Structure formats: structure tokens, C-alpha cells
Amino acid sequence: MTEVAPRTHVIVVGGGYAGTLAANRLRQNPDIDITLVNPRPVFVERIRLHQLASDTGAATADFGSLLGDGIRLVVDTVARVAAGDRRIVLGSGTELHYDYLIYAVGSTGVVPPAVPGAAEFAYSVADLESAQRLRSALTDLPSSTPVAVVGGGLTGIETAAELADRGRLVTLVCGDTLGPSLSDRGRRSVAKRLRRLGVNVLESVSAGEVRWDAVVLGDGSVLPAAVTVWTAGFAVPDLAARSGLRTDAIGRLLTDETLTCIDDDRIVAAGDAAAPSGRPLRMSCQAAGPLGAQAANTVLSRIAGGTPAPLNQAFVGQCISLGRSDAAYQLAHTDDTPMNLVLGGRVAASLKETICKGTVWSIRREAAKPGSYFWLKGGNRPAPEPADRRVALR
């Protein structure tokens, strides 16, 4: 009598850009059972959350249109990963066992507790529910009501521009620098376009306190604001740390260059919550998709008894929407350092929209044809930190 080989069960924790693409890519091996665990029943297009908050677009898609046949979707949170037993404990109390686990929990916004009133009064656009709350808060406010956006990074820039494009009076409190990841020319281009939209840009100014109707700046001056949006800083869920797995300083799972957890070779990380060799890539959907594909490749290679390939990924730039008809495209070297070259206007806006549509299209394409996803390779990776230094990070 012929024995039937046992099937391999892979659990993917997190249904964002990295996790959803990874789940689809695993279908290259028909002998794998795949479970995707996600806290929401819908896929969130995080790069469109500023549009959702401004009521200029939607930011969700049906998992039924994104996941390939045979992938089981479990809508729940993960309370703990019990790596020793190869199981996860869900928020509902259910336990699921796995042979391999892809850790793709993503990232979220963070409001520093040291800023009085920020946690109580500030809104966020870092996740679906936060963006929905912000949209509701803005719905009944006249367009002449002042709005403050705290944080001069890409999320803050896009949020401020989107709100101003809708006719709102917006002040962007940048902290030290507007667009710190941009080149000098890129910053000038973005600042010029924000001014054209009527955004009041405050550089070298921080927020010291958030009130229900104002932001108190670092110099003590008071900036009236009926709504304050906090976009300064991101964090990752503490699931890895709660599960006894080693992380970097902000909680990203420490892995080697194949994205394999340094504590357990049955766990592979992808997306914003991965720190390969203690040197994480920039948090972005541009990094998430390729990381998801490479994490799936690592699992497929291990199941097949092969040697996983090291991380190989290049960047091309950063595209920032500035309302519905304008954008800035900051070109970059393959190692993600910015060139002093930027494109703007309607051409850049069209490119930004193509990128947003393309991220979802590529996930659907991978569902229809597993293994079809490709990405730009050849980017330089910083030298890994010494093993003893990586072990010390928590």
C-alpha cells in the first residue's frame, strides 16, 4: 500500500502587502496547506489611507479577489507564537499548528506618551480604523476650520496635501525637517507644491502638547486646530517580543539574510516587521512586496530541502501624492539613498496612481499565477552587524 506523504502547513500572520503576496506565492507547491491570519476581513490598501481619511477614495479590497484558491483566511488576532510547539494562540483562544510560519505583522503609527494630550486628542492615518475615525471627525467641520498635521515624513506630507486639496486650512508641523528621506531638490519641490495648495509648512518646529482645539508648539506658541493628525513615527506590533523571539530596538523580528528568524528556522519574516541582520529596509509597500515574495521563496526552498537565497532587493525611489492632480517622484539609487533628481506635476501624479493600482494588481496576478511576481534586484545591502551585537538587541 502506497503511503501518502503528509502535507505541510504554512501559516502567514498578517494580510498586508507582504503577507498576502507571500501566501499566494506559496501556492507554487500544491502540497502546502496555507492559512492566512488577519485581524480584518478585508485587505487594507495602506498607501491610500490618507485618501480614505480625506474622503477622496477608498482603501480596502475584498480578500476573495486577492487570495488564490485553497488559501484559508482566519479573521482573528494572534496573541502569541509558541515556537517550541510550532503553534500560534489566537485572540479567540483557538490554537493553530504550523510547520512553517511567515511573520508579516506590518507596522502601525505611534503617538509618544511623552507629548501631553497626543494620545487623547490626536488622530492617526496609520490603520483602517484610525483613518475612518479621522474621516468622521472631519465630516461635520467647515472647510475653514484649521487642521494641524504633525510629522514631516511622507505620510504627513501626503495627508496635509490631500486635506488641503479638499479646501481645508492645513498647517504641517514638520519637526526638524520636511521630507527627511528626500534629497534637497526633492524637499524644495515638495515644499513648493505644498505652498501652492495653501499648506502652512512649519520646519524646525515640534509639537509639545496636543489640546482638543490646538497644538502647543515647542516654543510655547499655540496653533489653533480643531483636528490634529499625528503622523510622526511608526512602530511594529510587539507579538515577537511577547512570544520570546529576539527583536531589534523597536520590535522588528531579527532574521538572517534569508529572512529566517535567528531563533527558529521554521519562522520567516517579511515586510515592515522584519530586521534582516539587524538592518531593516525602509518601511514601505515598495519593500513589502519583494520581501513577501522572498520570504515565501525561503519557505519553499526549505520544504524542498534546498538552500534559501539571501535577500536581494533594490529600490527605485519614493512617490509622494500631493492631492489628486499632483505628486513628486524622488528618484533613488538602488540602495535607497535619494538622487538629487525629482519629477513632479501631473506626470508624477499619474505615476503614483499607477503604482497604487499596481501593488494590488501584482497580488491578484500572483494569485492567478503563483511565482509570476518579480522585483528589481541588485541593491547594495549594508554589512551585517556582528552576531553578538544582533543578539544583544531587544
PDB file of C-alpha atoms in Angstrom, residues 157-332:
ATOM      1  CA  ILE A 157       3.108  65.292   3.550  1.00  0.00           C
ATOM      2  CA  GLU A 158       0.506  63.197   1.739  1.00  0.00           C
ATOM      3  CA  THR A 159      -2.109  63.737   4.446  1.00  0.00           C
ATOM      4  CA  ALA A 160      -1.576  67.503   4.585  1.00  0.00           C
ATOM      5  CA  ALA A 161      -1.683  67.796   0.799  1.00  0.00           C
ATOM      6  CA  GLU A 162      -4.812  65.643   0.460  1.00  0.00           C
ATOM      7  CA  LEU A 163      -6.690  67.699   3.050  1.00  0.00           C
ATOM      8  CA  ALA A 164      -5.554  70.997   1.535  1.00  0.00           C
ATOM      9  CA  ASP A 165      -6.561  69.790  -1.914  1.00  0.00           C
ATOM     10  CA  ARG A 166     -10.067  69.440  -0.479  1.00  0.00           C
ATOM     11  CA  GLY A 167     -10.001  73.112   0.501  1.00  0.00           C
ATOM     12  CA  ARG A 168      -9.063  72.737   4.156  1.00  0.00           C
ATOM     13  CA  LEU A 169      -6.788  75.101   6.065  1.00  0.00           C
ATOM     14  CA  VAL A 170      -3.814  72.914   6.957  1.00  0.00           C
ATOM     15  CA  THR A 171      -0.636  73.526   8.912  1.00  0.00           C
ATOM     16  CA  LEU A 172       2.099  70.894   8.660  1.00  0.00           C
ATOM     17  CA  VAL A 173       4.299  70.770  11.775  1.00  0.00           C
ATOM     18  CA  CYS A 174       7.428  69.090  10.440  1.00  0.00           C
ATOM     19  CA  GLY A 175       9.656  68.712  13.435  1.00  0.00           C
ATOM     20  CA  ASP A 176      13.249  69.051  12.293  1.00  0.00           C
ATOM     21  CA  THR A 177      12.940  68.685   8.519  1.00  0.00           C
ATOM     22  CA  LEU A 178      10.346  68.409   5.784  1.00  0.00           C
ATOM     23  CA  GLY A 179      10.761  65.099   3.985  1.00  0.00           C
ATOM     24  CA  PRO A 180      13.932  63.815   5.701  1.00  0.00           C
ATOM     25  CA  SER A 181      14.157  60.872   3.276  1.00  0.00           C
ATOM     26  CA  LEU A 182      14.203  63.209   0.256  1.00  0.00           C
ATOM     27  CA  SER A 183      17.066  64.972  -1.496  1.00  0.00           C
ATOM     28  CA  ASP A 184      17.496  68.737  -1.207  1.00  0.00           C
ATOM     29  CA  ARG A 185      15.832  69.180  -4.582  1.00  0.00           C
ATOM     30  CA  GLY A 186      13.069  66.800  -3.591  1.00  0.00           C
ATOM     31  CA  ARG A 187      12.354  68.781  -0.417  1.00  0.00           C
ATOM     32  CA  ARG A 188      12.254  72.061  -2.336  1.00  0.00           C
ATOM     33  CA  SER A 189       9.889  70.571  -4.897  1.00  0.00           C
ATOM     34  CA  VAL A 190       7.535  69.195  -2.261  1.00  0.00           C
ATOM     35  CA  ALA A 191       7.606  72.447  -0.253  1.00  0.00           C
ATOM     36  CA  LYS A 192       6.762  74.458  -3.379  1.00  0.00           C
ATOM     37  CA  ARG A 193       3.791  72.247  -4.187  1.00  0.00           C
ATOM     38  CA  LEU A 194       2.530  72.302  -0.596  1.00  0.00           C
ATOM     39  CA  ARG A 195       2.639  76.101  -0.639  1.00  0.00           C
ATOM     40  CA  ARG A 196       0.705  76.068  -3.905  1.00  0.00           C
ATOM     41  CA  LEU A 197      -2.007  74.053  -2.142  1.00  0.00           C
ATOM     42  CA  GLY A 198      -2.046  76.566   0.701  1.00  0.00           C
ATOM     43  CA  VAL A 199      -0.386  74.358   3.322  1.00  0.00           C
ATOM     44  CA  ASN A 200       1.411  76.327   6.038  1.00  0.00           C
ATOM     45  CA  VAL A 201       4.688  74.415   6.468  1.00  0.00           C
ATOM     46  CA  LEU A 202       6.483  74.841   9.803  1.00  0.00           C
ATOM     47  CA  GLU A 203      10.023  73.450   9.736  1.00  0.00           C
ATOM     48  CA  SER A 204      12.332  73.199  12.750  1.00  0.00           C
ATOM     49  CA  VAL A 205       9.222  73.315  14.928  1.00  0.00           C
ATOM     50  CA  SER A 206       7.974  70.489  17.145  1.00  0.00           C
ATOM     51  CA  ALA A 207       4.678  69.754  18.864  1.00  0.00           C
ATOM     52  CA  GLY A 208       4.952  69.906  22.640  1.00  0.00           C
ATOM     53  CA  GLU A 209       1.312  69.342  23.557  1.00  0.00           C
ATOM     54  CA  VAL A 210      -1.962  68.487  21.845  1.00  0.00           C
ATOM     55  CA  ARG A 211      -5.219  70.021  23.064  1.00  0.00           C
ATOM     56  CA  TRP A 212      -8.741  69.382  21.836  1.00  0.00           C
ATOM     57  CA  ASP A 213      -8.648  72.657  19.894  1.00  0.00           C
ATOM     58  CA  ALA A 214      -4.944  73.421  19.427  1.00  0.00           C
ATOM     59  CA  VAL A 215      -1.343  72.273  19.260  1.00  0.00           C
ATOM     60  CA  VAL A 216       1.162  73.857  21.619  1.00  0.00           C
ATOM     61  CA  LEU A 217       4.446  74.160  19.756  1.00  0.00           C
ATOM     62  CA  GLY A 218       7.890  73.639  21.214  1.00  0.00           C
ATOM     63  CA  ASP A 219       8.464  77.375  21.563  1.00  0.00           C
ATOM     64  CA  GLY A 220       5.272  77.768  23.595  1.00  0.00           C
ATOM     65  CA  SER A 221       3.168  79.329  20.850  1.00  0.00           C
ATOM     66  CA  VAL A 222      -0.340  77.959  20.317  1.00  0.00           C
ATOM     67  CA  LEU A 223      -1.519  76.763  16.911  1.00  0.00           C
ATOM     68  CA  PRO A 224      -5.334  76.605  16.664  1.00  0.00           C
ATOM     69  CA  ALA A 225      -6.513  73.218  15.335  1.00  0.00           C
ATOM     70  CA  ALA A 226      -9.965  71.710  15.549  1.00  0.00           C
ATOM     71  CA  VAL A 227      -8.408  68.416  14.421  1.00  0.00           C
ATOM     72  CA  THR A 228      -4.816  67.284  14.913  1.00  0.00           C
ATOM     73  CA  VAL A 229      -3.446  64.394  12.851  1.00  0.00           C
ATOM     74  CA  TRP A 230      -0.340  62.673  14.259  1.00  0.00           C
ATOM     75  CA  THR A 231       1.875  61.050  11.623  1.00  0.00           C
ATOM     76  CA  ALA A 232       5.275  61.321  13.306  1.00  0.00           C
ATOM     77  CA  GLY A 233       6.723  57.868  13.746  1.00  0.00           C
ATOM     78  CA  PHE A 234       5.864  54.221  13.251  1.00  0.00           C
ATOM     79  CA  ALA A 235       6.036  51.164  15.469  1.00  0.00           C
ATOM     80  CA  VAL A 236       5.561  47.441  14.972  1.00  0.00           C
ATOM     81  CA  PRO A 237       3.310  45.091  16.951  1.00  0.00           C
ATOM     82  CA  ASP A 238       5.024  43.514  19.939  1.00  0.00           C
ATOM     83  CA  LEU A 239       3.983  39.966  19.027  1.00  0.00           C
ATOM     84  CA  ALA A 240       7.573  38.757  18.504  1.00  0.00           C
ATOM     85  CA  ALA A 241       8.768  40.141  21.837  1.00  0.00           C
ATOM     86  CA  ARG A 242       5.699  38.746  23.642  1.00  0.00           C
ATOM     87  CA  SER A 243       6.489  35.370  22.108  1.00  0.00           C
ATOM     88  CA  GLY A 244      10.063  35.339  23.402  1.00  0.00           C
ATOM     89  CA  LEU A 245      11.669  35.911  19.983  1.00  0.00           C
ATOM     90  CA  ARG A 246      14.571  38.300  19.628  1.00  0.00           C
ATOM     91  CA  THR A 247      13.877  41.692  18.104  1.00  0.00           C
ATOM     92  CA  ASP A 248      15.592  44.957  17.335  1.00  0.00           C
ATOM     93  CA  ALA A 249      15.066  48.080  19.438  1.00  0.00           C
ATOM     94  CA  ILE A 250      11.547  48.802  18.129  1.00  0.00           C
ATOM     95  CA  GLY A 251      10.340  45.216  17.979  1.00  0.00           C
ATOM     96  CA  ARG A 252      11.110  44.006  14.455  1.00  0.00           C
ATOM     97  CA  LEU A 253      11.912  40.303  14.310  1.00  0.00           C
ATOM     98  CA  LEU A 254      15.638  39.655  13.935  1.00  0.00           C
ATOM     99  CA  THR A 255      16.454  37.431  10.964  1.00  0.00           C
ATOM    100  CA  ASP A 256      19.415  36.444   8.843  1.00  0.00           C
ATOM    101  CA  GLU A 257      19.789  37.490   5.208  1.00  0.00           C
ATOM    102  CA  THR A 258      17.332  34.793   4.069  1.00  0.00           C
ATOM    103  CA  LEU A 259      14.673  36.390   6.311  1.00  0.00           C
ATOM    104  CA  THR A 260      14.832  33.363   8.627  1.00  0.00           C
ATOM    105  CA  CYS A 261      14.334  34.097  12.333  1.00  0.00           C
ATOM    106  CA  ILE A 262      17.646  33.784  14.193  1.00  0.00           C
ATOM    107  CA  ASP A 263      15.836  31.890  16.976  1.00  0.00           C
ATOM    108  CA  ASP A 264      13.885  29.386  14.875  1.00  0.00           C
ATOM    109  CA  ASP A 265      14.415  28.341  11.261  1.00  0.00           C
ATOM    110  CA  ARG A 266      10.727  27.464  10.928  1.00  0.00           C
ATOM    111  CA  ILE A 267       9.814  31.161  11.208  1.00  0.00           C
ATOM    112  CA  VAL A 268      10.459  33.550   8.313  1.00  0.00           C
ATOM    113  CA  ALA A 269       9.717  37.283   8.402  1.00  0.00           C
ATOM    114  CA  ALA A 270       8.599  39.744   5.754  1.00  0.00           C
ATOM    115  CA  GLY A 271       7.585  43.382   5.462  1.00  0.00           C
ATOM    116  CA  ASP A 272       7.901  46.185   7.989  1.00  0.00           C
ATOM    117  CA  ALA A 273       8.329  43.816  10.953  1.00  0.00           C
ATOM    118  CA  ALA A 274      11.484  42.138   9.578  1.00  0.00           C
ATOM    119  CA  ALA A 275      15.030  43.165  10.513  1.00  0.00           C
ATOM    120  CA  PRO A 276      17.441  41.114   8.355  1.00  0.00           C
ATOM    121  CA  SER A 277      20.864  41.122  10.009  1.00  0.00           C
ATOM    122  CA  GLY A 278      19.606  43.951  12.204  1.00  0.00           C
ATOM    123  CA  ARG A 279      19.448  46.215   9.123  1.00  0.00           C
ATOM    124  CA  PRO A 280      15.778  46.612   8.164  1.00  0.00           C
ATOM    125  CA  LEU A 281      14.670  48.078   4.864  1.00  0.00           C
ATOM    126  CA  ARG A 282      12.634  51.258   4.792  1.00  0.00           C
ATOM    127  CA  MET A 283       9.046  50.683   5.855  1.00  0.00           C
ATOM    128  CA  SER A 284       7.104  50.884   2.589  1.00  0.00           C
ATOM    129  CA  CYS A 285       4.927  48.863   0.241  1.00  0.00           C
ATOM    130  CA  GLN A 286       7.860  49.107  -2.194  1.00  0.00           C
ATOM    131  CA  ALA A 287       9.829  46.912   0.185  1.00  0.00           C
ATOM    132  CA  ALA A 288       6.911  44.811   1.431  1.00  0.00           C
ATOM    133  CA  GLY A 289       6.015  43.098  -1.829  1.00  0.00           C
ATOM    134  CA  PRO A 290       9.515  41.848  -2.644  1.00  0.00           C
ATOM    135  CA  LEU A 291      10.088  40.867   0.995  1.00  0.00           C
ATOM    136  CA  GLY A 292       6.883  38.834   0.936  1.00  0.00           C
ATOM    137  CA  ALA A 293       7.964  37.063  -2.233  1.00  0.00           C
ATOM    138  CA  GLN A 294      11.427  36.343  -0.848  1.00  0.00           C
ATOM    139  CA  ALA A 295      10.019  35.058   2.451  1.00  0.00           C
ATOM    140  CA  ALA A 296       7.796  32.650   0.508  1.00  0.00           C
ATOM    141  CA  ASN A 297      10.806  31.585  -1.586  1.00  0.00           C
ATOM    142  CA  THR A 298      12.735  30.831   1.599  1.00  0.00           C
ATOM    143  CA  VAL A 299       9.931  28.613   2.924  1.00  0.00           C
ATOM    144  CA  LEU A 300       9.523  26.854  -0.423  1.00  0.00           C
ATOM    145  CA  SER A 301      13.268  26.230  -0.565  1.00  0.00           C
ATOM    146  CA  ARG A 302      13.372  24.755   2.939  1.00  0.00           C
ATOM    147  CA  ILE A 303      10.414  22.473   2.237  1.00  0.00           C
ATOM    148  CA  ALA A 304      12.178  21.265  -0.910  1.00  0.00           C
ATOM    149  CA  GLY A 305      15.401  20.630   1.035  1.00  0.00           C
ATOM    150  CA  GLY A 306      17.302  23.398  -0.724  1.00  0.00           C
ATOM    151  CA  THR A 307      19.359  26.366   0.463  1.00  0.00           C
ATOM    152  CA  PRO A 308      17.377  29.635   0.611  1.00  0.00           C
ATOM    153  CA  ALA A 309      18.741  32.588  -1.334  1.00  0.00           C
ATOM    154  CA  PRO A 310      19.853  35.696   0.557  1.00  0.00           C
ATOM    155  CA  LEU A 311      17.884  38.911   0.388  1.00  0.00           C
ATOM    156  CA  ASN A 312      18.327  40.672  -2.955  1.00  0.00           C
ATOM    157  CA  GLN A 313      16.317  43.827  -3.434  1.00  0.00           C
ATOM    158  CA  ALA A 314      16.823  47.247  -4.985  1.00  0.00           C
ATOM    159  CA  PHE A 315      14.886  50.485  -4.678  1.00  0.00           C
ATOM    160  CA  VAL A 316      13.979  52.988  -7.371  1.00  0.00           C
ATOM    161  CA  GLY A 317      12.584  55.969  -5.488  1.00  0.00           C
ATOM    162  CA  GLN A 318       9.730  57.422  -3.488  1.00  0.00           C
ATOM    163  CA  CYS A 319       6.473  58.656  -4.983  1.00  0.00           C
ATOM    164  CA  ILE A 320       4.510  61.134  -2.877  1.00  0.00           C
ATOM    165  CA  SER A 321       0.955  62.153  -3.744  1.00  0.00           C
ATOM    166  CA  LEU A 322       0.208  65.850  -3.339  1.00  0.00           C
ATOM    167  CA  GLY A 323      -3.524  65.890  -3.786  1.00  0.00           C
ATOM    168  CA  ARG A 324      -5.356  64.231  -6.647  1.00  0.00           C
ATOM    169  CA  SER A 325      -3.619  66.010  -9.528  1.00  0.00           C
ATOM    170  CA  ASP A 326      -0.052  66.493  -8.351  1.00  0.00           C
ATOM    171  CA  ALA A 327       2.779  64.398  -6.916  1.00  0.00           C
ATOM    172  CA  ALA A 328       6.530  64.270  -6.522  1.00  0.00           C
ATOM    173  CA  TYR A 329       8.649  61.323  -7.595  1.00  0.00           C
ATOM    174  CA  GLN A 330      12.002  61.249  -5.826  1.00  0.00           C
ATOM    175  CA  LEU A 331      14.430  59.057  -7.748  1.00  0.00           C
ATOM    176  CA  ALA A 332      16.814  56.928  -5.695  1.00  0.00           C
TER     177      ALA A 332
END
